[in-house]
């Protein structure tokens, strides 16, 4: 990636290497300089310095003598090109993938409950692919090619169905085969995006051989996972996962086509079609078994330097040739339907679609139960060993299950919204079981789409209840925070209006810690409400208005999401805003769903660690200065550099490491891992935070200990906002919250402090005793 076009820059002394957080902070702001110059990288991600280091003078003041300021900008990986706005449509896949990393801490390298969780999530990912492919097949095969094109009035009324009403294409079997092109095109698009993003984002560097983490079995297992150089290079497992999804989805379309062609005689039996359906279902069951198997989830060839025998030979053969077998099966079914089968036309739906939707729903329910039980067992075992580490986990430690449910609910809303809106375009949606009071020109759909719409209406109602809950919670937190504000500003405690304003800012930031309750109310409440309505109230009169409201809400949701994606394509500012979601959700490699947005860390972390090594090999020292999401990248990079941290210090500010990541991903970033990192850095870690920051928080919770010194490491709290209105000012000082840490006076002094420690470590007699609590990086404590 290093090119002759980049200027040569010095590495002597101490380099403050800044890395931004979400939404892609401009390099001008990071460097506090109007003329940044790129010195390494490319347009998507790169390193920048000011013009002082190699060019003409600049009006901005340079860094202190012996220090260099450099910025790493990675925002282009998530919000750079306009095409990435379309990733918004991949949100359900992303949630399933994030859920795969949200499991509690494993007790050992091979731990059965977590293995069951991972397997269940991979199969749930397959069902989510099936939901969207089935929706596309419903639109293409059943709704357009069969129901609409089968009647002259509907078929000739739309340009996208008119060509199916004349000539050879008007044959019922041919129409079915042509309609199957829509799900095939959708699947091809998802596969192409997955493969192209893999080549762009996840094959950036040839990684060096692994070095063992000092400390042996006393090192947290999550640290040992993240410290492995091959953790952020998930190409082979992703390729296997993609092949299995393509195999099952293609076989599913083949089964739908063959099953429809099977009904060409009154007996409902056709030997060829029956064999194709049987083989397709067998192939789908085989793929589900392989996804549940540890062979698919195992990353052995990534986590060792020996690439021989990565998996069982029979498994590798099945993965390699599965897509070809499924494609041959689909071609056979399509050829038989279009040229052999004499399929008569009749009114109503194509057979097979309603049972497919039913089986998908039942499979998802069973897998969610398995996931919940495995998650509960893992938590129960963990409480026997690590009660302190499990305290305060997000979603009560059921983050994997909650995120999986959220992804499935959102995916169902996508599918039902698209199907219902297309049905509105060509006719009037009606459930398959409709017998009386059916609308004119009905377009029949599976009952699941209507129940998904009713559930979405319930979700909207529950979201309003959750909003009221949040408002009441904020008021309660503000009352509790008022006492802390008076304690922090004793000289101004007599101004109740200003105390209340600051207390509200503290309460708004603290809401993030209690956001799990309202979120679980909406997601879990939606599932429970839908199940209760289906079981006890499905024949009541008030269900019909709810269905109508739900269909409009789901359709509007699908169109609104598409509109946001389209606007973000043209609007860079909106694209950066949408990019915040990807900054948080695409941190992890794709291990549960191959069609999720790509993992930017498979490029950014190897790139960042390579730059640190480059500076260290040239004799320089590094103060890694990270903000927001950049602190998570910096922490993961520091674990990769576990054996090379002697000349590295870490400054984090606005960090979500404890507030979001330790609570949601306790295995990797739990308190034991963060304590290990603090020790591995020899105490050269300072974390700045504010009570008004909704994202940043202490990383080791030292502020909760009354005996802790204000300057105790790693956590130092900054006062925000200033209380009194400056003289001649019209308004009180603004609340900085999550922004402008660089403008705080404590920031520069903290960088000076860490840089001084790095410089002084080479001259032990000159270093005052007690200035640091540096420990040996060779044997970091646990």
PDB file of C-alpha atoms in Angstrom, residues 159-294:
ATOM      1  CA  UNK A 159     -45.674  -3.634 -18.448  1.00  0.00           C
ATOM      2  CA  UNK A 160     -43.740  -6.063 -16.259  1.00  0.00           C
ATOM      3  CA  UNK A 161     -46.313  -8.839 -16.779  1.00  0.00           C
ATOM      4  CA  UNK A 162     -47.614  -8.076 -20.274  1.00  0.00           C
ATOM      5  CA  UNK A 163     -44.852 -10.084 -21.983  1.00  0.00           C
ATOM      6  CA  UNK A 164     -46.058 -13.180 -20.088  1.00  0.00           C
ATOM      7  CA  UNK A 165     -49.538 -13.091 -21.666  1.00  0.00           C
ATOM      8  CA  UNK A 166     -48.649 -13.862 -25.317  1.00  0.00           C
ATOM      9  CA  UNK A 167     -46.884 -16.624 -27.204  1.00  0.00           C
ATOM     10  CA  UNK A 168     -44.761 -19.339 -25.707  1.00  0.00           C
ATOM     11  CA  UNK A 169     -44.202 -17.398 -22.489  1.00  0.00           C
ATOM     12  CA  UNK A 170     -47.923 -17.513 -21.721  1.00  0.00           C
ATOM     13  CA  UNK A 171     -47.687 -21.237 -20.985  1.00  0.00           C
ATOM     14  CA  UNK A 172     -48.245 -21.762 -17.213  1.00  0.00           C
ATOM     15  CA  UNK A 173     -45.100 -23.853 -16.716  1.00  0.00           C
ATOM     16  CA  UNK A 174     -42.993 -21.375 -18.665  1.00  0.00           C
ATOM     17  CA  UNK A 175     -44.325 -18.494 -16.601  1.00  0.00           C
ATOM     18  CA  UNK A 176     -43.300 -20.310 -13.428  1.00  0.00           C
ATOM     19  CA  UNK A 177     -39.762 -20.821 -14.740  1.00  0.00           C
ATOM     20  CA  UNK A 178     -39.496 -17.161 -15.823  1.00  0.00           C
ATOM     21  CA  UNK A 179     -40.788 -15.962 -12.452  1.00  0.00           C
ATOM     22  CA  UNK A 180     -38.004 -17.942 -10.738  1.00  0.00           C
ATOM     23  CA  UNK A 181     -35.505 -15.510 -12.281  1.00  0.00           C
ATOM     24  CA  UNK A 182     -36.349 -12.879  -9.638  1.00  0.00           C
ATOM     25  CA  UNK A 183     -35.189 -14.874  -6.572  1.00  0.00           C
ATOM     26  CA  UNK A 184     -32.206 -16.133  -8.581  1.00  0.00           C
ATOM     27  CA  UNK A 185     -31.230 -12.553  -9.455  1.00  0.00           C
ATOM     28  CA  UNK A 186     -31.591 -11.494  -5.816  1.00  0.00           C
ATOM     29  CA  UNK A 187     -29.412 -14.371  -4.666  1.00  0.00           C
ATOM     30  CA  UNK A 188     -26.832 -13.643  -7.384  1.00  0.00           C
ATOM     31  CA  UNK A 189     -26.718  -9.995  -6.347  1.00  0.00           C
ATOM     32  CA  UNK A 190     -26.168 -10.838  -2.681  1.00  0.00           C
ATOM     33  CA  UNK A 191     -23.462 -13.375  -3.543  1.00  0.00           C
ATOM     34  CA  UNK A 192     -21.688 -10.906  -5.847  1.00  0.00           C
ATOM     35  CA  UNK A 193     -21.743  -8.157  -3.217  1.00  0.00           C
ATOM     36  CA  UNK A 194     -20.419 -10.528  -0.578  1.00  0.00           C
ATOM     37  CA  UNK A 195     -17.585 -11.774  -2.790  1.00  0.00           C
ATOM     38  CA  UNK A 196     -16.588  -8.317  -4.071  1.00  0.00           C
ATOM     39  CA  UNK A 197     -16.524  -6.778  -0.601  1.00  0.00           C
ATOM     40  CA  UNK A 198     -14.462  -9.705   0.631  1.00  0.00           C
ATOM     41  CA  UNK A 199     -11.819  -8.943  -1.978  1.00  0.00           C
ATOM     42  CA  UNK A 200     -11.945  -5.192  -1.229  1.00  0.00           C
ATOM     43  CA  UNK A 201     -12.031  -5.165   2.570  1.00  0.00           C
ATOM     44  CA  UNK A 202     -10.941  -8.512   3.886  1.00  0.00           C
ATOM     45  CA  UNK A 203      -7.807  -9.362   1.912  1.00  0.00           C
ATOM     46  CA  UNK A 204      -5.602  -6.397   2.707  1.00  0.00           C
ATOM     47  CA  UNK A 205      -2.444  -7.835   4.246  1.00  0.00           C
ATOM     48  CA  UNK A 206      -0.318 -10.927   4.418  1.00  0.00           C
ATOM     49  CA  UNK A 207      -0.222 -11.477   8.149  1.00  0.00           C
ATOM     50  CA  UNK A 208       2.908 -12.323  10.095  1.00  0.00           C
ATOM     51  CA  UNK A 209       3.207 -15.590  12.038  1.00  0.00           C
ATOM     52  CA  UNK A 210       1.620 -15.591  15.475  1.00  0.00           C
ATOM     53  CA  UNK A 211       3.539 -15.039  18.682  1.00  0.00           C
ATOM     54  CA  UNK A 212       2.224 -16.559  21.923  1.00  0.00           C
ATOM     55  CA  UNK A 213       0.649 -14.129  24.385  1.00  0.00           C
ATOM     56  CA  UNK A 214       2.791 -13.892  27.555  1.00  0.00           C
ATOM     57  CA  UNK A 215       1.034 -15.240  30.602  1.00  0.00           C
ATOM     58  CA  UNK A 216      -0.186 -18.596  29.312  1.00  0.00           C
ATOM     59  CA  UNK A 217      -3.514 -19.842  30.635  1.00  0.00           C
ATOM     60  CA  UNK A 218      -3.842 -16.841  32.966  1.00  0.00           C
ATOM     61  CA  UNK A 219      -4.496 -14.572  29.987  1.00  0.00           C
ATOM     62  CA  UNK A 220      -8.247 -14.174  29.336  1.00  0.00           C
ATOM     63  CA  UNK A 221      -9.382 -16.378  26.484  1.00  0.00           C
ATOM     64  CA  UNK A 222     -10.926 -13.394  24.692  1.00  0.00           C
ATOM     65  CA  UNK A 223      -7.558 -11.634  24.703  1.00  0.00           C
ATOM     66  CA  UNK A 224      -5.901 -14.699  23.226  1.00  0.00           C
ATOM     67  CA  UNK A 225      -8.509 -14.728  20.457  1.00  0.00           C
ATOM     68  CA  UNK A 226      -8.106 -11.041  19.601  1.00  0.00           C
ATOM     69  CA  UNK A 227      -4.317 -11.206  19.908  1.00  0.00           C
ATOM     70  CA  UNK A 228      -4.106 -13.759  17.130  1.00  0.00           C
ATOM     71  CA  UNK A 229      -2.843 -12.148  13.926  1.00  0.00           C
ATOM     72  CA  UNK A 230      -5.269 -14.172  11.830  1.00  0.00           C
ATOM     73  CA  UNK A 231      -8.402 -13.226  13.757  1.00  0.00           C
ATOM     74  CA  UNK A 232      -9.037 -10.314  11.377  1.00  0.00           C
ATOM     75  CA  UNK A 233      -8.601 -12.344   8.201  1.00  0.00           C
ATOM     76  CA  UNK A 234     -11.757 -14.424   7.799  1.00  0.00           C
ATOM     77  CA  UNK A 235     -11.698 -15.233   4.102  1.00  0.00           C
ATOM     78  CA  UNK A 236     -11.880 -19.078   4.105  1.00  0.00           C
ATOM     79  CA  UNK A 237     -14.692 -19.411   6.706  1.00  0.00           C
ATOM     80  CA  UNK A 238     -16.657 -16.684   4.925  1.00  0.00           C
ATOM     81  CA  UNK A 239     -16.279 -18.463   1.585  1.00  0.00           C
ATOM     82  CA  UNK A 240     -17.597 -21.684   3.097  1.00  0.00           C
ATOM     83  CA  UNK A 241     -20.514 -19.886   4.692  1.00  0.00           C
ATOM     84  CA  UNK A 242     -21.374 -18.123   1.433  1.00  0.00           C
ATOM     85  CA  UNK A 243     -21.276 -21.384  -0.520  1.00  0.00           C
ATOM     86  CA  UNK A 244     -23.627 -23.081   1.931  1.00  0.00           C
ATOM     87  CA  UNK A 245     -26.153 -20.231   1.786  1.00  0.00           C
ATOM     88  CA  UNK A 246     -26.081 -20.193  -2.014  1.00  0.00           C
ATOM     89  CA  UNK A 247     -26.560 -23.968  -2.082  1.00  0.00           C
ATOM     90  CA  UNK A 248     -29.570 -23.994   0.230  1.00  0.00           C
ATOM     91  CA  UNK A 249     -31.261 -20.940  -1.292  1.00  0.00           C
ATOM     92  CA  UNK A 250     -30.846 -22.239  -4.851  1.00  0.00           C
ATOM     93  CA  UNK A 251     -32.155 -25.655  -3.823  1.00  0.00           C
ATOM     94  CA  UNK A 252     -35.130 -23.944  -2.184  1.00  0.00           C
ATOM     95  CA  UNK A 253     -36.047 -22.160  -5.416  1.00  0.00           C
ATOM     96  CA  UNK A 254     -35.642 -25.446  -7.303  1.00  0.00           C
ATOM     97  CA  UNK A 255     -38.019 -27.138  -4.863  1.00  0.00           C
ATOM     98  CA  UNK A 256     -40.630 -24.405  -5.358  1.00  0.00           C
ATOM     99  CA  UNK A 257     -40.436 -24.662  -9.150  1.00  0.00           C
ATOM    100  CA  UNK A 258     -40.575 -28.476  -9.149  1.00  0.00           C
ATOM    101  CA  UNK A 259     -43.388 -28.618  -6.611  1.00  0.00           C
ATOM    102  CA  UNK A 260     -45.469 -26.233  -8.739  1.00  0.00           C
ATOM    103  CA  UNK A 261     -44.801 -28.360 -11.837  1.00  0.00           C
ATOM    104  CA  UNK A 262     -45.743 -31.506  -9.928  1.00  0.00           C
ATOM    105  CA  UNK A 263     -49.431 -30.594  -9.927  1.00  0.00           C
ATOM    106  CA  UNK A 264     -49.944 -31.163 -13.648  1.00  0.00           C
ATOM    107  CA  UNK A 265     -52.383 -34.029 -13.274  1.00  0.00           C
ATOM    108  CA  UNK A 266     -55.321 -34.645 -10.943  1.00  0.00           C
ATOM    109  CA  UNK A 267     -53.420 -37.186  -8.870  1.00  0.00           C
ATOM    110  CA  UNK A 268     -50.872 -34.559  -7.867  1.00  0.00           C
ATOM    111  CA  UNK A 269     -47.964 -36.944  -8.458  1.00  0.00           C
ATOM    112  CA  UNK A 270     -45.151 -36.569 -10.940  1.00  0.00           C
ATOM    113  CA  UNK A 271     -42.057 -38.756 -10.707  1.00  0.00           C
ATOM    114  CA  UNK A 272     -39.517 -36.257 -12.051  1.00  0.00           C
ATOM    115  CA  UNK A 273     -40.816 -33.324 -10.009  1.00  0.00           C
ATOM    116  CA  UNK A 274     -41.059 -35.489  -6.888  1.00  0.00           C
ATOM    117  CA  UNK A 275     -37.436 -36.582  -7.210  1.00  0.00           C
ATOM    118  CA  UNK A 276     -36.263 -32.989  -7.709  1.00  0.00           C
ATOM    119  CA  UNK A 277     -38.201 -31.835  -4.639  1.00  0.00           C
ATOM    120  CA  UNK A 278     -36.837 -34.698  -2.535  1.00  0.00           C
ATOM    121  CA  UNK A 279     -33.244 -34.039  -3.587  1.00  0.00           C
ATOM    122  CA  UNK A 280     -33.633 -30.298  -2.992  1.00  0.00           C
ATOM    123  CA  UNK A 281     -35.048 -30.792   0.512  1.00  0.00           C
ATOM    124  CA  UNK A 282     -32.270 -33.284   1.297  1.00  0.00           C
ATOM    125  CA  UNK A 283     -29.700 -30.746   0.153  1.00  0.00           C
ATOM    126  CA  UNK A 284     -31.256 -28.042   2.356  1.00  0.00           C
ATOM    127  CA  UNK A 285     -31.233 -30.388   5.372  1.00  0.00           C
ATOM    128  CA  UNK A 286     -27.588 -31.260   4.689  1.00  0.00           C
ATOM    129  CA  UNK A 287     -26.635 -27.586   4.561  1.00  0.00           C
ATOM    130  CA  UNK A 288     -28.480 -26.916   7.826  1.00  0.00           C
ATOM    131  CA  UNK A 289     -26.590 -29.778   9.453  1.00  0.00           C
ATOM    132  CA  UNK A 290     -23.255 -28.492   8.183  1.00  0.00           C
ATOM    133  CA  UNK A 291     -24.045 -24.997   9.466  1.00  0.00           C
ATOM    134  CA  UNK A 292     -24.877 -26.405  12.877  1.00  0.00           C
ATOM    135  CA  UNK A 293     -21.660 -28.415  12.850  1.00  0.00           C
ATOM    136  CA  UNK A 294     -18.501 -27.009  14.453  1.00  0.00           C
TER     137      UNK A 294
END
